[in-house]
Amino acid sequence: MKKDMDEIGEQIQELKKALLEAGLSYDIWWELSNREARTEHLDDLNQYTIFFQSTIHAHFLTAVITLYRLFENRRDTINLPNLFQQVREKKLVAPEVENKLESAAEEIRENWTKICILRSNVFGHRSRKLSIEESYKRAGITPDQIKNLIKHMQDAMNIVSGEVLELEHSFELNPAEEVKRLLDDIATLRKSR
């Protein structure tokens, strides 16, 4: 039993790190992509176009790939469905908690399927049949849905972690202020030249 708990604890830690990565990448992407930041710092963003375009793309790519990895259904990888399955098989939680996990998985699945479309047609592979624009249209995922997907995954992780290890994780890192400070610092430096 101790070996099982150690293995599950390691998986929880790995999934927690991936969720933090997905959440941070999403938040940075959003801060650099939203109209408010673009309007206020348009000259600065245009001064460093290649850097900011690459950074925005890299953060979105990281969020999509990491979210895909977190909920993929391969049996030989560390992912949330495998963790849920192990918890059920080892009877580590009460039936009502199993029901909560199944409900959480259903909440995750719908938007994760949209992430799959992007990952499978744009980022992980490039579809020969669909253009990038068509792939985004087919996915039909909004920034709010991505944010909600991340939140549902975090909630599910906290259910498992709380019930199995009696730990709750904080995913409250918010890079928005740091991104704003960076853009303000760039503006100040450019004006001082």
mmCIF file of C-alpha atoms in Angstrom:
data_model
loop_
_atom_site.group_PDB
_atom_site.id
_atom_site.type_symbol
_atom_site.label_atom_id
_atom_site.label_comp_id
_atom_site.label_asym_id
_atom_site.label_seq_id
_atom_site.Cartn_x
_atom_site.Cartn_y
_atom_site.Cartn_z
ATOM 1 C CA MET A 1 0.000 0.000 0.000
ATOM 2 C CA LYS A 2 2.844 2.422 0.805
ATOM 3 C CA LYS A 3 4.383 1.824 -2.639
ATOM 4 C CA ASP A 4 1.004 2.551 -4.255
ATOM 5 C CA MET A 5 0.626 5.751 -2.238
ATOM 6 C CA ASP A 6 4.153 6.853 -3.102
ATOM 7 C CA GLU A 7 3.482 6.235 -6.803
ATOM 8 C CA ILE A 8 0.208 8.128 -6.680
ATOM 9 C CA GLY A 9 1.879 10.949 -4.740
ATOM 10 C CA GLU A 10 4.551 11.239 -7.439
ATOM 11 C CA GLN A 11 1.898 11.323 -10.147
ATOM 12 C CA ILE A 12 -0.029 14.016 -8.294
ATOM 13 C CA GLN A 13 3.127 16.127 -8.015
ATOM 14 C CA GLU A 14 3.874 15.680 -11.731
ATOM 15 C CA LEU A 15 0.313 16.602 -12.687
ATOM 16 C CA LYS A 16 0.371 19.591 -10.341
ATOM 17 C CA LYS A 17 3.515 20.916 -12.058
ATOM 18 C CA ALA A 18 1.940 20.445 -15.476
ATOM 19 C CA LEU A 19 -1.229 22.240 -14.365
ATOM 20 C CA LEU A 20 0.825 25.138 -13.033
ATOM 21 C CA GLU A 21 2.690 25.285 -16.357
ATOM 22 C CA ALA A 22 -0.545 25.242 -18.371
ATOM 23 C CA GLY A 23 -2.125 27.892 -16.165
ATOM 24 C CA LEU A 24 0.872 30.212 -16.223
ATOM 25 C CA SER A 25 1.308 29.862 -19.980
ATOM 26 C CA TYR A 26 -2.374 30.567 -20.539
ATOM 27 C CA ASP A 27 -2.307 33.634 -18.260
ATOM 28 C CA ILE A 28 0.807 35.079 -19.912
ATOM 29 C CA TRP A 29 -0.644 34.412 -23.379
ATOM 30 C CA TRP A 30 -3.882 36.114 -22.378
ATOM 31 C CA GLU A 31 -2.173 39.153 -20.889
ATOM 32 C CA LEU A 32 -0.056 39.677 -24.002
ATOM 33 C CA SER A 33 -2.952 38.970 -26.377
ATOM 34 C CA ASN A 34 -5.811 40.931 -24.865
ATOM 35 C CA ARG A 35 -6.827 44.237 -26.383
ATOM 36 C CA GLU A 36 -6.162 46.302 -23.284
ATOM 37 C CA ALA A 37 -2.458 45.376 -23.201
ATOM 38 C CA ARG A 38 -2.191 45.706 -26.967
ATOM 39 C CA THR A 39 -3.801 49.150 -27.016
ATOM 40 C CA GLU A 40 -1.844 50.547 -24.105
ATOM 41 C CA HIS A 41 1.510 49.143 -25.268
ATOM 42 C CA LEU A 42 1.044 48.924 -29.023
ATOM 43 C CA ASP A 43 4.193 50.915 -29.827
ATOM 44 C CA ASP A 44 6.286 48.744 -27.521
ATOM 45 C CA LEU A 45 4.844 45.509 -28.880
ATOM 46 C CA ASN A 46 5.463 46.735 -32.422
ATOM 47 C CA GLN A 47 9.042 47.727 -31.539
ATOM 48 C CA TYR A 48 9.758 44.097 -30.583
ATOM 49 C CA THR A 49 7.349 42.364 -32.964
ATOM 50 C CA ILE A 50 9.266 39.140 -33.497
ATOM 51 C CA PHE A 51 9.910 38.673 -29.797
ATOM 52 C CA PHE A 52 6.326 39.285 -28.707
ATOM 53 C CA GLN A 53 4.743 37.299 -31.551
ATOM 54 C CA SER A 54 7.027 34.367 -30.744
ATOM 55 C CA THR A 55 6.367 34.685 -27.020
ATOM 56 C CA ILE A 56 2.599 34.840 -27.472
ATOM 57 C CA HIS A 57 2.688 31.811 -29.768
ATOM 58 C CA ALA A 58 4.995 29.849 -27.436
ATOM 59 C CA HIS A 59 2.780 30.398 -24.404
ATOM 60 C CA PHE A 60 -0.377 29.388 -26.254
ATOM 61 C CA LEU A 61 1.373 26.326 -27.689
ATOM 62 C CA THR A 62 2.594 25.329 -24.222
ATOM 63 C CA ALA A 63 -0.897 25.711 -22.771
ATOM 64 C CA VAL A 64 -2.498 23.609 -25.529
ATOM 65 C CA ILE A 65 0.113 20.829 -25.510
ATOM 66 C CA THR A 66 0.196 20.629 -21.715
ATOM 67 C CA LEU A 67 -3.607 20.570 -21.411
ATOM 68 C CA TYR A 68 -3.726 17.824 -24.013
ATOM 69 C CA ARG A 69 -1.115 15.802 -22.118
ATOM 70 C CA LEU A 70 -2.945 16.205 -18.808
ATOM 71 C CA PHE A 71 -6.102 14.490 -19.996
ATOM 72 C CA GLU A 72 -4.935 12.189 -22.779
ATOM 73 C CA ASN A 73 -6.151 8.617 -22.512
ATOM 74 C CA ARG A 74 -2.927 6.675 -23.007
ATOM 75 C CA ARG A 75 -2.401 4.044 -20.340
ATOM 76 C CA ASP A 76 1.405 4.357 -20.367
ATOM 77 C CA THR A 77 1.570 8.050 -19.429
ATOM 78 C CA ILE A 78 0.907 10.179 -16.382
ATOM 79 C CA ASN A 79 -2.465 11.837 -16.883
ATOM 80 C CA LEU A 80 -5.612 12.661 -14.946
ATOM 81 C CA PRO A 81 -7.770 9.809 -16.300
ATOM 82 C CA ASN A 82 -5.117 7.251 -15.276
ATOM 83 C CA LEU A 83 -4.851 8.826 -11.840
ATOM 84 C CA PHE A 84 -8.634 8.717 -11.419
ATOM 85 C CA GLN A 85 -8.648 5.075 -12.548
ATOM 86 C CA GLN A 86 -5.933 4.082 -10.075
ATOM 87 C CA VAL A 87 -7.744 5.841 -7.250
ATOM 88 C CA ARG A 88 -10.956 3.947 -8.121
ATOM 89 C CA GLU A 89 -9.237 0.561 -8.553
ATOM 90 C CA LYS A 90 -7.360 0.863 -5.269
ATOM 91 C CA LYS A 91 -10.525 2.097 -3.544
ATOM 92 C CA LEU A 92 -8.696 5.094 -2.093
ATOM 93 C CA VAL A 93 -11.774 7.307 -1.968
ATOM 94 C CA ALA A 94 -15.401 6.954 -0.946
ATOM 95 C CA PRO A 95 -18.042 6.326 -3.648
ATOM 96 C CA GLU A 96 -19.338 9.905 -3.392
ATOM 97 C CA VAL A 97 -15.820 11.187 -4.123
ATOM 98 C CA GLU A 98 -15.625 8.832 -7.109
ATOM 99 C CA ASN A 99 -18.844 10.433 -8.335
ATOM 100 C CA LYS A 100 -17.311 13.906 -7.907
ATOM 101 C CA LEU A 101 -14.295 12.802 -9.942
ATOM 102 C CA GLU A 102 -16.504 11.409 -12.691
ATOM 103 C CA SER A 103 -18.471 14.665 -12.793
ATOM 104 C CA ALA A 104 -15.209 16.610 -12.953
ATOM 105 C CA ALA A 105 -13.988 14.380 -15.779
ATOM 106 C CA GLU A 106 -17.189 15.077 -17.728
ATOM 107 C CA GLU A 107 -16.713 18.825 -17.233
ATOM 108 C CA ILE A 108 -13.137 18.536 -18.473
ATOM 109 C CA ARG A 109 -13.829 16.216 -21.411
ATOM 110 C CA GLU A 110 -15.916 18.610 -23.545
ATOM 111 C CA ASN A 111 -13.338 21.412 -23.688
ATOM 112 C CA TRP A 112 -10.419 18.985 -23.690
ATOM 113 C CA THR A 113 -11.842 17.528 -26.923
ATOM 114 C CA LYS A 114 -11.579 21.006 -28.432
ATOM 115 C CA ILE A 115 -7.963 21.216 -27.270
ATOM 116 C CA CYS A 116 -7.388 17.853 -28.999
ATOM 117 C CA ILE A 117 -8.505 19.340 -32.301
ATOM 118 C CA LEU A 118 -5.950 22.146 -32.002
ATOM 119 C CA ARG A 119 -3.192 19.847 -30.808
ATOM 120 C CA SER A 120 -3.858 17.231 -33.490
ATOM 121 C CA ASN A 121 -4.358 19.579 -36.447
ATOM 122 C CA VAL A 122 -2.215 22.618 -35.670
ATOM 123 C CA PHE A 123 0.452 22.044 -32.995
ATOM 124 C CA GLY A 124 1.255 18.352 -32.571
ATOM 125 C CA HIS A 125 0.709 17.684 -36.254
ATOM 126 C CA ARG A 126 -0.298 19.795 -39.248
ATOM 127 C CA SER A 127 -3.423 18.607 -40.969
ATOM 128 C CA ARG A 128 -3.208 18.342 -44.746
ATOM 129 C CA LYS A 129 -6.999 18.530 -44.975
ATOM 130 C CA LEU A 130 -7.680 21.505 -42.696
ATOM 131 C CA SER A 131 -6.061 24.916 -42.717
ATOM 132 C CA ILE A 132 -5.066 26.439 -39.395
ATOM 133 C CA GLU A 133 -8.111 28.716 -39.574
ATOM 134 C CA GLU A 134 -10.411 25.767 -40.308
ATOM 135 C CA SER A 135 -8.898 23.840 -37.408
ATOM 136 C CA TYR A 136 -9.553 26.723 -35.013
ATOM 137 C CA LYS A 137 -13.091 27.013 -36.353
ATOM 138 C CA ARG A 138 -13.679 23.281 -35.930
ATOM 139 C CA ALA A 139 -12.296 23.386 -32.372
ATOM 140 C CA GLY A 140 -14.530 26.324 -31.533
ATOM 141 C CA ILE A 141 -12.818 26.929 -28.216
ATOM 142 C CA THR A 142 -12.809 30.334 -26.563
ATOM 143 C CA PRO A 143 -10.278 31.778 -24.114
ATOM 144 C CA ASP A 144 -12.886 31.507 -21.345
ATOM 145 C CA GLN A 145 -13.393 27.815 -22.119
ATOM 146 C CA ILE A 146 -9.635 27.233 -21.880
ATOM 147 C CA LYS A 147 -9.550 29.074 -18.569
ATOM 148 C CA ASN A 148 -12.506 26.999 -17.320
ATOM 149 C CA LEU A 149 -10.799 23.795 -18.479
ATOM 150 C CA ILE A 150 -7.730 24.688 -16.433
ATOM 151 C CA LYS A 151 -9.910 25.511 -13.417
ATOM 152 C CA HIS A 152 -11.832 22.209 -13.653
ATOM 153 C CA MET A 153 -8.546 20.284 -13.890
ATOM 154 C CA GLN A 154 -7.216 22.104 -10.832
ATOM 155 C CA ASP A 155 -10.412 21.367 -8.903
ATOM 156 C CA ALA A 156 -10.220 17.673 -9.860
ATOM 157 C CA MET A 157 -6.575 17.524 -8.772
ATOM 158 C CA ASN A 158 -7.479 19.045 -5.431
ATOM 159 C CA ILE A 159 -10.256 16.496 -4.934
ATOM 160 C CA VAL A 160 -7.847 13.598 -5.519
ATOM 161 C CA SER A 161 -4.978 15.150 -3.624
ATOM 162 C CA GLY A 162 -7.178 16.188 -0.716
ATOM 163 C CA GLU A 163 -8.849 12.807 -0.385
ATOM 164 C CA VAL A 164 -5.816 10.592 -1.013
ATOM 165 C CA LEU A 165 -2.913 12.604 0.418
ATOM 166 C CA GLU A 166 -4.812 15.121 2.545
ATOM 167 C CA LEU A 167 -3.114 17.936 0.612
ATOM 168 C CA GLU A 168 -4.622 20.811 -1.293
ATOM 169 C CA HIS A 169 -2.639 22.627 -3.944
ATOM 170 C CA SER A 170 -2.743 26.310 -4.616
ATOM 171 C CA PHE A 171 -2.782 27.204 -8.279
ATOM 172 C CA GLU A 172 -3.157 30.901 -7.571
ATOM 173 C CA LEU A 173 0.000 32.083 -9.310
ATOM 174 C CA ASN A 174 -1.040 34.993 -11.480
ATOM 175 C CA PRO A 175 1.579 36.430 -13.815
ATOM 176 C CA ALA A 176 -0.682 39.265 -15.020
ATOM 177 C CA GLU A 177 0.959 41.884 -12.819
ATOM 178 C CA GLU A 178 4.434 40.767 -13.888
ATOM 179 C CA VAL A 179 3.486 40.995 -17.566
ATOM 180 C CA LYS A 180 2.057 44.485 -17.005
ATOM 181 C CA ARG A 181 5.214 45.566 -15.146
ATOM 182 C CA LEU A 182 7.376 44.186 -17.965
ATOM 183 C CA LEU A 183 5.415 46.143 -20.571
ATOM 184 C CA ASP A 184 5.525 49.282 -18.404
ATOM 185 C CA ASP A 185 9.290 48.874 -17.934
ATOM 186 C CA ILE A 186 9.797 48.504 -21.678
ATOM 187 C CA ALA A 187 7.720 51.651 -22.272
ATOM 188 C CA THR A 188 9.738 53.570 -19.668
ATOM 189 C CA LEU A 189 13.054 52.430 -21.163
ATOM 190 C CA ARG A 190 11.971 53.341 -24.688
ATOM 191 C CA LYS A 191 10.888 56.821 -23.554
ATOM 192 C CA SER A 192 14.185 57.407 -21.742
ATOM 193 C CA ARG A 193 16.261 56.843 -24.891
#
